[in-house]
XYZ file of N, CA, C and O in Angstrom:
732
model
N -37.682 14.151 -33.195
C -38.989 14.748 -33.152
C -39.238 15.577 -34.405
O -38.334 16.296 -34.835
N -40.416 15.499 -34.887
C -40.784 16.267 -36.075
C -39.739 16.128 -37.171
O -39.372 17.091 -37.845
N -39.198 14.903 -37.333
C -38.232 14.646 -38.376
C -36.808 15.076 -38.052
O -35.921 14.979 -38.885
N -36.568 15.578 -36.827
C -35.211 15.993 -36.445
C -34.659 15.028 -35.414
O -35.390 14.531 -34.558
N -33.367 14.794 -35.522
C -32.697 13.987 -34.497
C -32.244 14.904 -33.371
O -31.640 15.947 -33.613
N -32.596 14.513 -32.164
C -32.157 15.278 -31.000
C -31.237 14.364 -30.205
O -31.671 13.386 -29.606
N -29.966 14.699 -30.248
C -28.959 13.864 -29.610
C -28.059 14.742 -28.760
O -27.580 15.783 -29.219
N -27.847 14.322 -27.526
C -26.919 15.049 -26.678
C -25.491 14.702 -27.104
O -25.169 13.541 -27.336
N -24.671 15.694 -27.251
C -23.293 15.493 -27.688
C -22.340 15.752 -26.521
O -22.539 16.692 -25.750
N -21.320 14.925 -26.424
C -20.275 15.149 -25.435
C -19.250 16.115 -26.011
O -18.857 15.993 -27.166
N -18.847 17.062 -25.225
C -17.853 18.034 -25.651
C -16.542 17.745 -24.922
O -16.549 17.470 -23.726
N -15.417 17.782 -25.631
C -14.143 17.555 -24.942
C -13.886 18.657 -23.922
O -14.198 19.826 -24.166
N -13.365 18.259 -22.792
C -13.054 19.215 -21.738
C -11.634 19.724 -21.950
O -10.725 18.953 -22.202
N -11.469 21.009 -21.848
C -10.153 21.608 -22.023
C -9.408 21.471 -20.699
O -9.880 21.931 -19.660
N -8.269 20.814 -20.749
C -7.480 20.600 -19.537
C -6.793 21.891 -19.121
O -6.375 22.683 -19.958
N -6.721 22.089 -17.812
C -5.994 23.247 -17.298
C -4.506 23.075 -17.580
O -3.979 21.987 -17.413
N -3.867 24.135 -17.980
C -2.417 24.130 -18.172
C -1.794 24.628 -16.870
O -1.740 25.827 -16.621
N -1.386 23.692 -16.032
C -0.804 24.053 -14.750
C 0.655 23.643 -14.703
O 1.029 22.595 -15.230
N 1.486 24.444 -14.066
C 2.882 24.045 -13.925
C 2.981 22.839 -12.999
O 2.199 22.687 -12.063
N 3.918 21.959 -13.297
C 4.124 20.774 -12.467
C 4.884 21.175 -11.207
O 5.821 21.949 -11.261
N 4.469 20.595 -10.091
C 5.167 20.843 -8.830
C 6.208 19.748 -8.631
O 5.977 18.591 -8.984
N 7.338 20.118 -8.072
C 8.354 19.109 -7.771
C 8.031 18.454 -6.435
O 7.205 18.957 -5.670
N 8.681 17.340 -6.130
C 8.443 16.635 -4.878
C 8.804 17.476 -3.659
O 8.316 17.245 -2.574
N 9.689 18.444 -3.822
C 10.129 19.248 -2.693
C 9.292 20.502 -2.487
O 9.466 21.198 -1.502
N 8.404 20.792 -3.409
C 7.551 21.969 -3.264
C 6.327 21.620 -2.426
O 5.849 20.494 -2.428
N 5.817 22.624 -1.732
C 4.588 22.459 -0.970
C 3.404 22.627 -1.921
O 3.315 23.631 -2.623
N 2.537 21.626 -1.983
C 1.320 21.761 -2.771
C 0.208 20.950 -2.111
O 0.452 20.070 -1.298
N -1.027 21.294 -2.451
C -2.199 20.543 -2.008
C -3.080 20.282 -3.221
O -3.031 21.022 -4.205
N -3.871 19.229 -3.155
C -4.814 18.904 -4.216
C -6.169 19.471 -3.827
O -6.639 19.269 -2.707
N -6.777 20.208 -4.732
C -8.055 20.875 -4.484
C -9.104 20.367 -5.467
O -8.774 19.867 -6.536
N -10.371 20.555 -5.118
C -11.469 20.233 -6.024
C -12.561 21.274 -5.852
O -12.699 21.879 -4.790
N -13.328 21.480 -6.920
C -14.441 22.423 -6.854
C -15.776 21.720 -6.652
O -16.812 22.357 -6.588
N -15.761 20.384 -6.565
C -17.004 19.648 -6.395
C -17.805 19.522 -7.679
O -18.888 18.953 -7.681
N -17.274 20.030 -8.766
C -17.966 19.945 -10.045
C -17.224 19.085 -11.055
O -17.459 19.202 -12.249
N -16.313 18.263 -10.572
C -15.579 17.384 -11.464
C -14.150 17.825 -11.732
O -13.397 17.133 -12.391
N -13.765 18.995 -11.237
C -12.413 19.508 -11.442
C -11.551 19.236 -10.211
O -12.000 19.379 -9.080
N -10.306 18.871 -10.429
C -9.319 18.755 -9.360
C -8.005 19.306 -9.876
O -7.686 19.156 -11.053
N -7.241 19.969 -9.017
C -5.991 20.577 -9.424
C -5.066 20.713 -8.220
O -5.491 20.563 -7.085
N -3.798 21.010 -8.504
C -2.805 21.234 -7.446
C -2.592 22.734 -7.272
O -2.550 23.468 -8.245
N -2.475 23.148 -6.013
C -2.131 24.530 -5.712
C -0.860 24.543 -4.892
O -0.722 23.754 -3.951
N 0.052 25.430 -5.257
C 1.292 25.560 -4.486
C 1.014 26.284 -3.178
O 0.163 27.166 -3.114
N 1.751 25.938 -2.162
C 1.691 26.612 -0.868
C 3.053 27.250 -0.613
O 4.081 26.655 -0.913
N 3.048 28.428 -0.054
C 4.287 29.168 0.136
C 5.069 28.730 1.372
O 6.273 28.747 1.377
N 4.389 28.369 2.438
C 5.135 28.047 3.654
C 4.514 26.871 4.389
O 3.348 26.544 4.193
N 5.304 26.260 5.240
C 4.860 25.126 6.018
C 4.109 25.618 7.245
O 4.356 26.710 7.749
N 3.197 24.780 7.719
C 2.406 25.113 8.904
C 3.253 24.978 10.167
O 4.152 24.149 10.242
N 2.896 25.773 11.157
C 3.492 25.604 12.478
C 2.871 24.357 13.094
O 1.684 24.099 12.917
N 3.668 23.588 13.806
C 3.162 22.362 14.415
C 2.788 22.587 15.868
O 3.567 23.162 16.626
N 1.600 22.089 16.240
C 1.213 22.070 17.642
C 1.909 20.905 18.337
O 2.561 20.074 17.693
N 1.739 20.798 19.637
C 2.445 19.783 20.435
C 2.154 18.356 19.986
O 3.028 17.495 20.022
N 0.924 18.080 19.526
C 0.560 16.704 19.156
C 0.577 16.471 17.646
O 0.140 15.440 17.173
N 1.121 17.427 16.901
C 1.078 17.363 15.440
C 2.349 16.761 14.850
O 3.418 16.804 15.460
N 2.194 16.208 13.626
C 3.334 15.712 12.855
C 3.221 16.238 11.426
O 2.131 16.576 10.972
N 4.359 16.295 10.752
C 4.376 16.619 9.322
C 4.956 15.419 8.593
O 6.009 14.905 8.973
N 4.257 14.976 7.554
C 4.680 13.825 6.767
C 4.975 14.281 5.346
O 4.177 15.008 4.749
N 6.123 13.848 4.812
C 6.426 14.040 3.390
C 5.769 12.869 2.676
O 6.205 11.726 2.796
N 4.706 13.145 1.954
C 3.912 12.091 1.310
C 4.657 11.510 0.110
O 5.234 12.244 -0.687
N 4.618 10.196 0.011
C 5.237 9.507 -1.122
C 4.211 8.770 -1.974
O 4.405 8.582 -3.157
N 3.138 8.335 -1.341
C 2.114 7.586 -2.070
C 0.757 7.849 -1.414
O 0.648 7.900 -0.196
N -0.255 7.981 -2.262
C -1.619 8.230 -1.792
C -2.560 7.152 -2.284
O -2.405 6.655 -3.398
N -3.542 6.825 -1.484
C -4.612 5.930 -1.890
C -5.889 6.730 -2.079
O -6.225 7.570 -1.247
N -6.569 6.501 -3.172
C -7.857 7.149 -3.428
C -8.955 6.121 -3.293
O -8.772 4.953 -3.629
N -10.095 6.562 -2.804
C -11.243 5.691 -2.613
C -12.427 6.235 -3.405
O -12.387 7.342 -3.935
N -13.490 5.457 -3.435
C -14.691 5.876 -4.148
C -15.232 7.183 -3.568
O -15.784 8.016 -4.282
N -15.034 7.403 -2.277
C -15.466 8.649 -1.637
C -14.836 9.852 -2.347
O -15.479 10.880 -2.552
N -13.569 9.710 -2.764
C -12.880 10.811 -3.429
C -13.522 11.137 -4.772
O -13.608 12.300 -5.160
N -13.972 10.130 -5.484
C -14.684 10.341 -6.748
C -15.988 11.090 -6.465
O -16.324 12.066 -7.154
N -16.716 10.660 -5.448
C -17.990 11.308 -5.115
C -17.797 12.754 -4.679
O -18.588 13.623 -5.033
N -16.749 13.039 -3.913
C -16.462 14.419 -3.500
C -16.099 15.267 -4.715
O -16.598 16.377 -4.882
N -15.248 14.743 -5.595
C -14.827 15.487 -6.781
C -16.017 15.805 -7.675
O -16.110 16.890 -8.246
N -16.956 14.876 -7.784
C -18.133 15.073 -8.634
C -19.227 15.891 -7.956
O -20.242 16.197 -8.561
N -19.046 16.213 -6.661
C -20.042 17.006 -5.946
C -21.174 16.192 -5.359
O -22.146 16.752 -4.859
N -21.079 14.873 -5.392
C -22.138 14.020 -4.849
C -22.045 13.894 -3.324
O -23.016 13.512 -2.679
N -20.896 14.172 -2.753
C -20.703 14.188 -1.305
C -20.112 15.535 -0.919
O -19.292 16.086 -1.652
N -20.502 16.056 0.238
C -19.932 17.337 0.657
C -18.466 17.182 1.065
O -18.053 16.129 1.533
N -17.709 18.255 0.892
C -16.318 18.249 1.331
C -16.217 18.518 2.826
O -15.193 18.258 3.423
N -17.269 19.048 3.411
C -17.256 19.345 4.834
C -18.086 18.308 5.578
O -19.236 18.050 5.230
N -17.494 17.707 6.591
C -18.184 16.710 7.417
C -17.943 17.064 8.870
O -16.797 17.236 9.289
N -19.017 17.184 9.640
C -18.949 17.506 11.072
C -18.102 18.757 11.317
O -17.311 18.821 12.247
N -18.260 19.747 10.442
C -17.554 21.002 10.605
C -16.111 20.996 10.161
O -15.426 22.007 10.258
N -15.628 19.866 9.665
C -14.239 19.759 9.206
C -14.197 19.685 7.682
O -14.984 18.976 7.069
N -13.257 20.402 7.087
C -13.050 20.357 5.647
C -12.195 19.130 5.319
O -11.059 19.030 5.769
N -12.750 18.176 4.582
C -12.012 16.971 4.216
C -11.492 17.106 2.798
O -12.218 17.510 1.901
N -10.256 16.741 2.600
C -9.661 16.819 1.279
C -9.749 15.497 0.545
O -10.294 14.513 1.048
N -9.199 15.480 -0.652
C -9.143 14.250 -1.437
C -7.984 13.393 -0.949
O -6.941 13.899 -0.567
N -8.159 12.094 -1.007
C -7.096 11.178 -0.618
C -7.099 10.947 0.871
O -6.686 11.797 1.644
N -7.589 9.819 1.283
C -7.706 9.552 2.710
C -6.616 8.670 3.270
O -6.558 8.459 4.474
N -5.740 8.142 2.422
C -4.717 7.218 2.894
C -3.378 7.616 2.298
O -3.292 7.935 1.124
N -2.343 7.576 3.119
C -1.053 8.082 2.686
C 0.082 7.255 3.273
O -0.028 6.724 4.379
N 1.169 7.159 2.520
C 2.414 6.554 2.994
C 3.510 7.594 2.801
O 3.541 8.282 1.775
N 4.383 7.739 3.791
C 5.455 8.711 3.653
C 6.443 8.639 4.797
O 6.512 7.645 5.529
N 7.190 9.725 4.958
C 8.250 9.814 5.954
C 7.979 10.992 6.883
O 7.627 12.080 6.413
N 8.168 10.781 8.176
C 8.001 11.864 9.148
C 9.103 12.899 8.935
O 10.282 12.578 8.948
N 8.691 14.141 8.705
C 9.635 15.252 8.533
C 9.849 16.005 9.843
O 10.970 16.323 10.197
N 8.746 16.308 10.526
C 8.822 17.067 11.790
C 7.771 16.517 12.744
O 6.749 15.984 12.308
N 8.030 16.662 14.035
C 7.046 16.268 15.041
C 6.927 17.369 16.091
O 7.875 18.122 16.329
N 5.728 17.442 16.697
C 5.507 18.382 17.783
C 6.178 17.897 19.066
O 6.548 16.721 19.185
N 6.301 18.783 20.025
C 6.991 18.476 21.286
C 6.360 17.324 22.067
O 7.056 16.620 22.785
N 5.070 17.119 21.931
C 4.392 16.090 22.715
C 4.197 14.758 22.010
O 3.495 13.884 22.509
N 4.822 14.559 20.848
C 4.619 13.346 20.061
C 5.627 12.274 20.476
O 6.831 12.529 20.516
N 5.096 11.063 20.773
C 5.986 9.960 21.149
C 5.743 8.693 20.319
O 6.524 7.763 20.402
N 4.684 8.668 19.511
C 4.356 7.455 18.746
C 5.229 7.271 17.516
O 5.373 6.164 17.015
N 5.799 8.366 16.999
C 6.682 8.313 15.838
C 7.832 9.299 16.052
O 7.760 10.164 16.916
N 8.882 9.156 15.235
C 10.029 10.059 15.307
C 10.397 10.502 13.897
O 9.997 9.877 12.908
N 11.187 11.553 13.791
C 11.651 12.033 12.498
C 12.334 10.925 11.715
O 13.121 10.169 12.264
N 12.007 10.818 10.427
C 12.593 9.791 9.572
C 11.828 8.481 9.535
O 12.107 7.630 8.685
N 10.860 8.283 10.435
C 10.067 7.042 10.426
C 9.249 6.941 9.149
O 8.708 7.930 8.657
N 9.148 5.726 8.604
C 8.264 5.439 7.472
C 6.888 5.167 8.073
O 6.756 4.322 8.958
N 5.872 5.886 7.613
C 4.562 5.812 8.248
C 3.435 5.640 7.243
O 3.576 5.940 6.059
N 2.316 5.144 7.750
C 1.053 5.166 7.027
C 0.131 6.049 7.859
O 0.207 6.055 9.084
N -0.687 6.845 7.179
C -1.507 7.804 7.913
C -2.807 8.089 7.168
O -2.973 7.723 6.012
N -3.690 8.748 7.892
C -5.005 9.110 7.376
C -5.196 10.612 7.605
O -5.823 11.020 8.571
N -4.616 11.440 6.735
C -4.689 12.889 6.944
C -6.063 13.447 6.596
O -6.483 13.355 5.447
N -6.776 14.021 7.567
C -8.113 14.551 7.282
C -8.134 15.643 6.219
O -9.092 15.745 5.466
N -7.082 16.449 6.119
C -7.072 17.562 5.170
C -6.811 17.121 3.737
O -6.955 17.901 2.820
N -6.422 15.875 3.525
C -6.270 15.365 2.169
C -4.875 15.481 1.591
O -3.901 15.726 2.295
N -4.808 15.283 0.272
C -3.556 15.120 -0.458
C -2.712 16.385 -0.534
O -3.231 17.473 -0.671
N -1.411 16.153 -0.487
C -0.440 17.214 -0.671
C 0.947 16.611 -0.635
O 1.115 15.421 -0.350
N 1.947 17.411 -0.914
C 3.318 16.921 -0.871
C 3.788 16.740 0.564
O 4.516 15.808 0.887
N 3.370 17.638 1.441
C 3.627 17.564 2.869
C 2.280 17.736 3.549
O 1.519 18.628 3.190
N 1.983 16.896 4.522
C 0.704 17.008 5.220
C 0.945 17.065 6.719
O 1.792 16.350 7.253
N 0.200 17.928 7.385
C 0.272 18.069 8.841
C -1.017 17.538 9.432
O -2.104 17.793 8.904
N -0.876 16.776 10.512
C -2.057 16.215 11.161
C -1.725 15.862 12.593
O -0.559 15.813 12.980
N -2.760 15.570 13.361
C -2.573 15.096 14.723
C -1.906 13.724 14.663
O -2.215 12.912 13.791
N -1.030 13.456 15.599
C -0.286 12.192 15.601
C -1.180 10.974 15.797
O -0.763 9.850 15.525
N -2.421 11.171 16.240
C -3.358 10.038 16.380
C -3.668 9.391 15.034
O -4.084 8.244 14.975
N -3.460 10.124 13.941
C -3.784 9.633 12.602
C -2.594 8.968 11.917
O -2.660 8.636 10.739
N -1.494 8.764 12.642
C -0.246 8.272 12.048
C 0.267 7.047 12.804
O 0.241 7.016 14.026
N 0.739 6.046 12.067
C 1.389 4.869 12.673
C 2.575 4.465 11.813
O 2.563 4.637 10.590
N 3.592 3.903 12.471
C 4.734 3.373 11.719
C 4.234 2.286 10.785
O 3.430 1.446 11.171
N 4.753 2.289 9.573
C 4.397 1.250 8.606
C 5.202 -0.005 8.945
O 6.410 0.084 9.165
N 4.556 -1.168 9.007
C 5.319 -2.402 9.224
C 6.366 -2.558 8.131
O 6.088 -2.287 6.956
N 7.593 -2.991 8.484
C 8.663 -3.064 7.477
C 8.356 -3.998 6.311
O 8.851 -3.787 5.207
N 7.534 -5.018 6.535
C 7.218 -5.959 5.453
C 6.147 -5.428 4.497
O 5.897 -6.013 3.449
N 5.520 -4.306 4.837
C 4.462 -3.726 4.017
C 5.076 -2.820 2.947
O 5.874 -1.942 3.258
N 4.701 -3.036 1.692
C 5.194 -2.179 0.619
C 4.518 -0.812 0.710
O 3.426 -0.694 1.277
N 5.134 0.226 0.156
C 4.476 1.534 0.140
C 3.090 1.493 -0.503
O 2.162 2.131 -0.030
N 2.944 0.719 -1.568
C 1.646 0.603 -2.236
C 0.605 0.011 -1.297
O -0.516 0.520 -1.195
N 0.960 -1.047 -0.610
C 0.023 -1.674 0.331
C -0.289 -0.743 1.499
O -1.431 -0.685 1.965
N 0.715 -0.001 1.959
C 0.511 0.905 3.095
C -0.440 2.046 2.752
O -1.138 2.546 3.627
N -0.468 2.451 1.485
C -1.322 3.572 1.070
C -2.646 3.123 0.487
O -3.420 3.945 0.018
N -2.932 1.842 0.511
C -4.189 1.387 -0.093
C -4.872 0.355 0.802
O -4.296 -0.672 1.113
N -6.043 0.696 1.206
C -6.856 -0.283 1.921
C -6.989 -0.080 3.406
O -7.837 -0.705 4.025
N -6.186 0.786 4.006
C -6.289 0.921 5.458
C -7.651 1.465 5.884
O -8.202 1.022 6.886
N -8.225 2.397 5.134
C -9.554 2.922 5.471
C -10.618 1.849 5.300
O -11.499 1.695 6.141
N -10.545 1.096 4.211
C -11.529 0.035 3.974
C -11.433 -1.028 5.057
O -12.454 -1.466 5.612
N -10.221 -1.451 5.389
C -10.052 -2.474 6.415
C -10.434 -1.956 7.796
O -11.042 -2.680 8.586
N -10.104 -0.709 8.087
C -10.483 -0.138 9.386
C -11.997 -0.074 9.520
O -12.559 -0.381 10.576
N -12.679 0.297 8.444
C -14.141 0.365 8.463
C -14.742 -1.022 8.659
O -15.632 -1.217 9.502
N -14.259 -1.997 7.901
C -14.777 -3.368 8.031
C -14.464 -3.940 9.410
O -15.308 -4.597 10.029
N -13.265 -3.702 9.909
C -12.870 -4.199 11.236
C -13.755 -3.596 12.318
O -14.256 -4.300 13.202
N -13.960 -2.289 12.268
C -14.809 -1.622 13.250
C -16.222 -2.196 13.222
O -16.791 -2.525 14.269
N -16.777 -2.338 12.025
C -18.150 -2.825 11.886
C -18.297 -4.279 12.325
O -19.203 -4.616 13.099
N -17.407 -5.138 11.853
C -17.566 -6.581 12.091
C -16.999 -7.055 13.426
O -17.651 -7.817 14.145
N -15.814 -6.630 13.756
C -15.128 -7.154 14.927
C -15.482 -6.373 16.191
O -15.859 -6.948 17.213
N -15.400 -5.047 16.111
C -15.623 -4.226 17.301
C -17.103 -4.068 17.618
O -17.536 -4.340 18.739
N -17.896 -3.628 16.640
C -19.306 -3.339 16.913
C -20.194 -4.589 16.888
O -20.964 -4.822 17.821
N -20.100 -5.384 15.820
C -20.977 -6.562 15.694
C -20.444 -7.771 16.465
O -21.178 -8.718 16.719
N -19.158 -7.758 16.792
C -18.519 -8.868 17.532
C -18.756 -10.218 16.840
O -19.124 -11.202 17.474
N -18.531 -10.227 15.535
C -18.721 -11.446 14.748
C -17.733 -12.513 15.217
O -16.549 -12.231 15.416
N -18.235 -13.723 15.380
C -17.416 -14.854 15.830
C -17.126 -15.783 14.652
O -17.788 -15.730 13.623
N -16.163 -16.674 14.828
C -15.700 -17.559 13.757
C -16.805 -18.458 13.206
O -16.805 -18.787 12.031
N -17.760 -18.860 14.013
C -18.805 -19.786 13.561
C -20.033 -19.082 12.987
O -21.003 -19.738 12.615
N -20.013 -17.756 12.874
C -21.163 -17.007 12.385
C -21.058 -16.735 10.879
O -19.964 -16.696 10.317
N -22.227 -16.543 10.255
C -22.299 -16.243 8.829
C -22.612 -14.762 8.657
O -23.452 -14.219 9.362
N -21.931 -14.141 7.706
C -22.142 -12.715 7.425
C -22.481 -12.560 5.956
O -21.770 -13.082 5.097
N -23.565 -11.853 5.661
C -23.910 -11.513 4.283
C -23.289 -10.152 3.990
O -23.598 -9.170 4.656
N -22.382 -10.100 3.024
C -21.695 -8.853 2.684
C -22.327 -8.305 1.411
O -22.169 -8.878 0.335
N -23.055 -7.215 1.563
C -23.680 -6.560 0.426
C -22.626 -5.699 -0.264
O -21.820 -5.057 0.383
N -22.596 -5.661 -1.570
C -21.613 -4.894 -2.348
C -20.189 -5.341 -2.028
O -19.319 -4.545 -1.694
N -19.951 -6.613 -2.151
C -18.646 -7.182 -1.812
C -17.563 -6.853 -2.840
O -16.412 -7.215 -2.632
N -17.896 -6.165 -3.907
C -16.897 -5.844 -4.920
C -16.182 -4.527 -4.633
O -15.174 -4.223 -5.254
N -16.689 -3.738 -3.677
C -16.042 -2.475 -3.325
C -14.957 -2.687 -2.292
O -14.717 -3.795 -1.806
N -14.278 -1.618 -1.925
C -13.168 -1.697 -0.978
C -13.561 -2.256 0.374
O -12.944 -3.197 0.881
N -14.598 -1.699 0.996
C -15.042 -2.175 2.314
C -15.610 -3.576 2.198
O -15.365 -4.427 3.053
N -16.335 -3.858 1.131
C -16.894 -5.187 0.928
C -15.811 -6.242 0.785
O -15.891 -7.324 1.399
N -14.776 -5.948 0.003
C -13.666 -6.889 -0.143
C -12.948 -7.095 1.187
O -12.577 -8.225 1.528
N -12.759 -6.025 1.934
C -12.115 -6.149 3.240
C -12.975 -6.992 4.177
O -12.457 -7.841 4.922
N -14.295 -6.803 4.142
C -15.201 -7.570 4.986
C -15.144 -9.058 4.642
O -15.084 -9.915 5.528
N -15.130 -9.374 3.358
C -15.027 -10.772 2.937
C -13.705 -11.363 3.420
O -13.649 -12.484 3.930
N -12.633 -10.605 3.291
C -11.314 -11.077 3.729
C -11.296 -11.315 5.234
O -10.726 -12.308 5.704
N -11.915 -10.438 5.996
C -11.922 -10.571 7.457
C -12.822 -11.692 7.925
O -12.568 -12.283 8.986
N -13.863 -11.993 7.159
C -14.799 -13.054 7.567
C -14.267 -14.397 7.118
O -14.637 -15.423 7.507
């Protein structure tokens, strides 16, 4: 304008200098909803209720929802619950509550911890299942949410049958790919 160039410039972001946590330390992954995510150390483990389990996380799956939460495009709170980053996890059962019978200490599990990523995560045992022995840790931590969503929508709710045709919109995303695979 008026003989001047007006150009928006990108500025490099200064990375936080944070100490690395070891696998044995308690930490959680946090976000401010403005594009920042970081690890915070925790001093002590949570007490377990009767239906609760603690999992030592080994692998996490991230979904597009996690990108949207980190960028502030989706709220971190849903239905009064604070949801963390990382909705899918593979790990080993460390502790179980007195009323838990679906898993035992030392079991290799896949789970969907509502509170999100951390080195150790506590959740209700309803969110945890033994990982099939033929499933790799990578497979166990990736895709269970997408497949569960597609299965619920197509098989349980829509009751799609083998001879029916389904148009899958946005088939390149996680749920879309799972829907195509299931159909």
